[in-house]
């Protein structure tokens, strides 16, 4: 393992920003730290770079204690969210900076620095920008220069803080593909922070979902998408519909709901909560349906169906518009569920926590879905 | 260009913020009455004597000695202000300590205090029986009635310029630049030299040139500590006053004009230096 983090804790006064982070990143891996703002992901990134220090825990790279090193000697490349390019230096000098400040015995000579800078300019496809100042560049160009500056010293770990956060959608998509290519070509172990799940899933080998200073789940993108490990992850990944259900012999049951498509779960009988994506709910017209359609709105490809239960519960379902011609406002329906995830209701949970190492005051993490 | 259609009328773009005419008019009137006219009067008075006589007055031994003293003392005072002003701005921006607000307020005292009071206080302190003089004079260091006294008085009145120009720029400097420099391997001194200093350099130059210009013209604080011996510790602005008292208006105007030209040349040079340092702000394409 290139980088191993154990039980890392960081407090700002009374606020716990990181509450015991355990993470191992392999050589040449591309890992995304995904989470809402305030989940502690940027703090974790800064601690790895040496720009912030933990209150407890350990951080090693190739079995060497990295907390003993200063940021200058950690050999990390850090790309800031707003790039932090040195405004008074041309692109060329920005990229060369890391090489020119090396201690004299290790510093390459001027010709070698120029060669390395030219090589990077070419690699990053920004040769034409070499003699411009950062103020004369667009956001996407600055991002490339910032990456070039970070890569110039051949860092052992590349850290990117919201690398595409400040860019518009088209540039984002282009740069995402480009960054994947850069990673594959340079082979640098890379960790990047994002709050955009699409970005994390498309780019990363593994995704680390963080919430409120904890790691909620680590896994391959598809694994996380299909099997969120906690209600937090489910909600964060777009399971916006939450329904109270009953579990019986591993099957989800609720009035007006057809959940036979869901696999059986090895969960105890009793009350539970079902988390659904709007696109995984199909309203089926039925005389005795418990739900009533109160609104229909078309987004072009999709029809957004607003549903109200007799008890007052409201939810949205999304169905492909062309197949949903039978739906009308006022209609009674029941719901067919294609996919979803179930967690034992935290308020009634009597089962022991799935992960005994988690302290008792961590309700979200206790609820681990048993995968079929 | 002629309008292509007979009905075309000229569309005058409206300004978002109204009042340009009024505010600009008032500003120009004020600048004209308070700054421009007196300067024109001064130039005319100085020019009255003709170029030859002008040179003759300006290069008279007593005038030259006064100018030389004024310029050297102002230069030394500016160096002092540059070093200590930068240090003070750094301490005030970068660290938190008890009494920080008090220290911050103290910086402005030279601006608030009547300069004559400052001059009297300094001469009392540095005189042979004053607190500093009692220590320095037995060591053979004489401050009062020497160029050192002039320098100290000038440095006292101009220190706020450097602090107050550098401080806001340093405050606004994003810490991410230094963090980026650190992750790239730059230790604090290198980061200061390569990243922080270039960022504050334009403001620093402004502060130094302002403090130099102020030192050139400082009168109240200096005359008490200088002793004003002709050819030795007589500053240029005092010599101008002496010429006035002798009803030699042209002589006074020539000395004043020389000081003015010096200050203008300096400010122009400082603007040029600034413009060079700010090149990178560039035009967005």
PDB file of C-alpha atoms in Angstrom, chain B residues 73-186:
ATOM      1  CA  UNK B  73      18.905  62.296   5.399  1.00  0.00           C
ATOM      2  CA  UNK B  74      15.651  61.559   3.537  1.00  0.00           C
ATOM      3  CA  UNK B  75      17.286  58.572   1.828  1.00  0.00           C
ATOM      4  CA  UNK B  76      18.542  57.165   5.140  1.00  0.00           C
ATOM      5  CA  UNK B  77      15.172  57.805   6.766  1.00  0.00           C
ATOM      6  CA  UNK B  78      13.469  55.976   3.897  1.00  0.00           C
ATOM      7  CA  UNK B  79      15.737  52.972   4.346  1.00  0.00           C
ATOM      8  CA  UNK B  80      14.858  52.898   8.046  1.00  0.00           C
ATOM      9  CA  UNK B  81      11.170  53.228   7.248  1.00  0.00           C
ATOM     10  CA  UNK B  82      11.401  50.512   4.590  1.00  0.00           C
ATOM     11  CA  UNK B  83      13.045  47.974   6.903  1.00  0.00           C
ATOM     12  CA  UNK B  84      11.042  48.668  10.035  1.00  0.00           C
ATOM     13  CA  UNK B  85       7.812  49.465   8.220  1.00  0.00           C
ATOM     14  CA  UNK B  86       7.882  46.116   6.424  1.00  0.00           C
ATOM     15  CA  UNK B  87       8.687  44.344   9.680  1.00  0.00           C
ATOM     16  CA  UNK B  88       5.852  46.089  11.531  1.00  0.00           C
ATOM     17  CA  UNK B  89       3.345  45.366   8.772  1.00  0.00           C
ATOM     18  CA  UNK B  90       4.417  41.712   8.803  1.00  0.00           C
ATOM     19  CA  UNK B  91       4.101  41.401  12.578  1.00  0.00           C
ATOM     20  CA  UNK B  92       0.727  43.156  12.611  1.00  0.00           C
ATOM     21  CA  UNK B  93      -0.731  40.981   9.845  1.00  0.00           C
ATOM     22  CA  UNK B  94       0.813  37.586  10.451  1.00  0.00           C
ATOM     23  CA  UNK B  95       0.677  37.096  14.210  1.00  0.00           C
ATOM     24  CA  UNK B  96      -1.867  37.385  16.980  1.00  0.00           C
ATOM     25  CA  UNK B  97      -0.587  38.697  20.273  1.00  0.00           C
ATOM     26  CA  UNK B  98      -1.953  40.646  23.223  1.00  0.00           C
ATOM     27  CA  UNK B  99      -1.757  44.390  22.597  1.00  0.00           C
ATOM     28  CA  UNK B 100      -1.898  43.991  18.818  1.00  0.00           C
ATOM     29  CA  UNK B 101      -4.616  46.629  18.449  1.00  0.00           C
ATOM     30  CA  UNK B 102      -2.672  49.034  20.646  1.00  0.00           C
ATOM     31  CA  UNK B 103       0.472  48.593  18.542  1.00  0.00           C
ATOM     32  CA  UNK B 104      -1.614  49.051  15.424  1.00  0.00           C
ATOM     33  CA  UNK B 105      -2.974  52.349  16.772  1.00  0.00           C
ATOM     34  CA  UNK B 106       0.527  53.532  17.806  1.00  0.00           C
ATOM     35  CA  UNK B 107       1.670  53.379  14.181  1.00  0.00           C
ATOM     36  CA  UNK B 108      -0.600  56.327  13.350  1.00  0.00           C
ATOM     37  CA  UNK B 109       0.715  58.622  16.087  1.00  0.00           C
ATOM     38  CA  UNK B 110       3.343  60.281  13.847  1.00  0.00           C
ATOM     39  CA  UNK B 111       0.460  61.299  11.547  1.00  0.00           C
ATOM     40  CA  UNK B 112      -1.704  62.588  14.386  1.00  0.00           C
ATOM     41  CA  UNK B 113       0.956  64.379  16.430  1.00  0.00           C
ATOM     42  CA  UNK B 114       1.841  67.961  15.421  1.00  0.00           C
ATOM     43  CA  UNK B 115       5.282  67.549  13.877  1.00  0.00           C
ATOM     44  CA  UNK B 116       6.713  70.433  15.928  1.00  0.00           C
ATOM     45  CA  UNK B 117       5.757  68.573  19.097  1.00  0.00           C
ATOM     46  CA  UNK B 118       7.501  65.486  17.737  1.00  0.00           C
ATOM     47  CA  UNK B 119      10.598  67.572  16.947  1.00  0.00           C
ATOM     48  CA  UNK B 120      10.690  69.101  20.431  1.00  0.00           C
ATOM     49  CA  UNK B 121      10.245  65.703  22.096  1.00  0.00           C
ATOM     50  CA  UNK B 122      12.960  64.088  19.984  1.00  0.00           C
ATOM     51  CA  UNK B 123      15.442  66.898  20.662  1.00  0.00           C
ATOM     52  CA  UNK B 124      14.727  66.693  24.389  1.00  0.00           C
ATOM     53  CA  UNK B 125      15.310  62.924  24.357  1.00  0.00           C
ATOM     54  CA  UNK B 126      18.510  63.036  22.294  1.00  0.00           C
ATOM     55  CA  UNK B 127      19.983  66.120  23.964  1.00  0.00           C
ATOM     56  CA  UNK B 128      22.998  65.506  26.210  1.00  0.00           C
ATOM     57  CA  UNK B 129      20.819  65.390  29.322  1.00  0.00           C
ATOM     58  CA  UNK B 130      17.903  63.488  27.712  1.00  0.00           C
ATOM     59  CA  UNK B 131      17.167  59.760  28.183  1.00  0.00           C
ATOM     60  CA  UNK B 132      18.842  58.642  24.951  1.00  0.00           C
ATOM     61  CA  UNK B 133      21.472  61.386  24.812  1.00  0.00           C
ATOM     62  CA  UNK B 134      22.707  60.517  28.309  1.00  0.00           C
ATOM     63  CA  UNK B 135      23.511  57.020  27.054  1.00  0.00           C
ATOM     64  CA  UNK B 136      24.753  57.899  23.576  1.00  0.00           C
ATOM     65  CA  UNK B 137      26.896  60.986  24.109  1.00  0.00           C
ATOM     66  CA  UNK B 138      29.389  59.346  26.520  1.00  0.00           C
ATOM     67  CA  UNK B 139      29.926  56.764  23.722  1.00  0.00           C
ATOM     68  CA  UNK B 140      30.852  59.615  21.410  1.00  0.00           C
ATOM     69  CA  UNK B 141      27.599  59.384  19.423  1.00  0.00           C
ATOM     70  CA  UNK B 142      26.076  62.788  18.919  1.00  0.00           C
ATOM     71  CA  UNK B 143      22.590  62.896  17.430  1.00  0.00           C
ATOM     72  CA  UNK B 144      21.248  66.361  18.101  1.00  0.00           C
ATOM     73  CA  UNK B 145      22.491  69.033  15.644  1.00  0.00           C
ATOM     74  CA  UNK B 146      23.834  66.371  13.243  1.00  0.00           C
ATOM     75  CA  UNK B 147      22.550  64.602  10.125  1.00  0.00           C
ATOM     76  CA  UNK B 148      21.559  61.669  12.378  1.00  0.00           C
ATOM     77  CA  UNK B 149      19.124  63.857  14.239  1.00  0.00           C
ATOM     78  CA  UNK B 150      17.639  65.022  10.935  1.00  0.00           C
ATOM     79  CA  UNK B 151      17.335  61.398   9.797  1.00  0.00           C
ATOM     80  CA  UNK B 152      15.615  60.292  12.993  1.00  0.00           C
ATOM     81  CA  UNK B 153      13.118  63.148  12.855  1.00  0.00           C
ATOM     82  CA  UNK B 154      12.332  62.331   9.218  1.00  0.00           C
ATOM     83  CA  UNK B 155      12.000  58.595   9.937  1.00  0.00           C
ATOM     84  CA  UNK B 156       9.642  59.350  12.821  1.00  0.00           C
ATOM     85  CA  UNK B 157       7.208  61.314  10.700  1.00  0.00           C
ATOM     86  CA  UNK B 158       7.221  58.979   7.681  1.00  0.00           C
ATOM     87  CA  UNK B 159       7.090  55.478   9.149  1.00  0.00           C
ATOM     88  CA  UNK B 160       3.286  55.143   8.847  1.00  0.00           C
ATOM     89  CA  UNK B 161       3.491  55.382   5.038  1.00  0.00           C
ATOM     90  CA  UNK B 162       5.242  52.042   4.577  1.00  0.00           C
ATOM     91  CA  UNK B 163       3.219  50.219   7.239  1.00  0.00           C
ATOM     92  CA  UNK B 164      -0.119  51.495   6.001  1.00  0.00           C
ATOM     93  CA  UNK B 165       0.534  50.753   2.337  1.00  0.00           C
ATOM     94  CA  UNK B 166       1.976  47.252   2.841  1.00  0.00           C
ATOM     95  CA  UNK B 167      -0.416  46.093   5.566  1.00  0.00           C
ATOM     96  CA  UNK B 168      -3.659  45.829   3.524  1.00  0.00           C
ATOM     97  CA  UNK B 169      -1.912  44.068   0.637  1.00  0.00           C
ATOM     98  CA  UNK B 170      -0.349  41.557   2.987  1.00  0.00           C
ATOM     99  CA  UNK B 171      -3.725  40.996   4.642  1.00  0.00           C
ATOM    100  CA  UNK B 172      -5.389  40.266   1.310  1.00  0.00           C
ATOM    101  CA  UNK B 173      -2.678  37.866   0.191  1.00  0.00           C
ATOM    102  CA  UNK B 174      -4.295  34.440  -0.104  1.00  0.00           C
ATOM    103  CA  UNK B 175      -2.487  31.973   2.211  1.00  0.00           C
ATOM    104  CA  UNK B 176      -2.954  29.365  -0.517  1.00  0.00           C
ATOM    105  CA  UNK B 177      -0.024  30.827  -2.460  1.00  0.00           C
ATOM    106  CA  UNK B 178       2.316  30.047   0.393  1.00  0.00           C
ATOM    107  CA  UNK B 179       0.697  26.672   0.959  1.00  0.00           C
ATOM    108  CA  UNK B 180       1.159  25.860  -2.712  1.00  0.00           C
ATOM    109  CA  UNK B 181       4.789  26.956  -2.476  1.00  0.00           C
ATOM    110  CA  UNK B 182       5.253  24.717   0.587  1.00  0.00           C
ATOM    111  CA  UNK B 183       3.870  21.604  -1.123  1.00  0.00           C
ATOM    112  CA  UNK B 184       6.209  22.341  -4.029  1.00  0.00           C
ATOM    113  CA  UNK B 185       9.157  22.219  -1.648  1.00  0.00           C
ATOM    114  CA  UNK B 186       9.750  25.908  -0.873  1.00  0.00           C
TER     115      UNK B 186
END
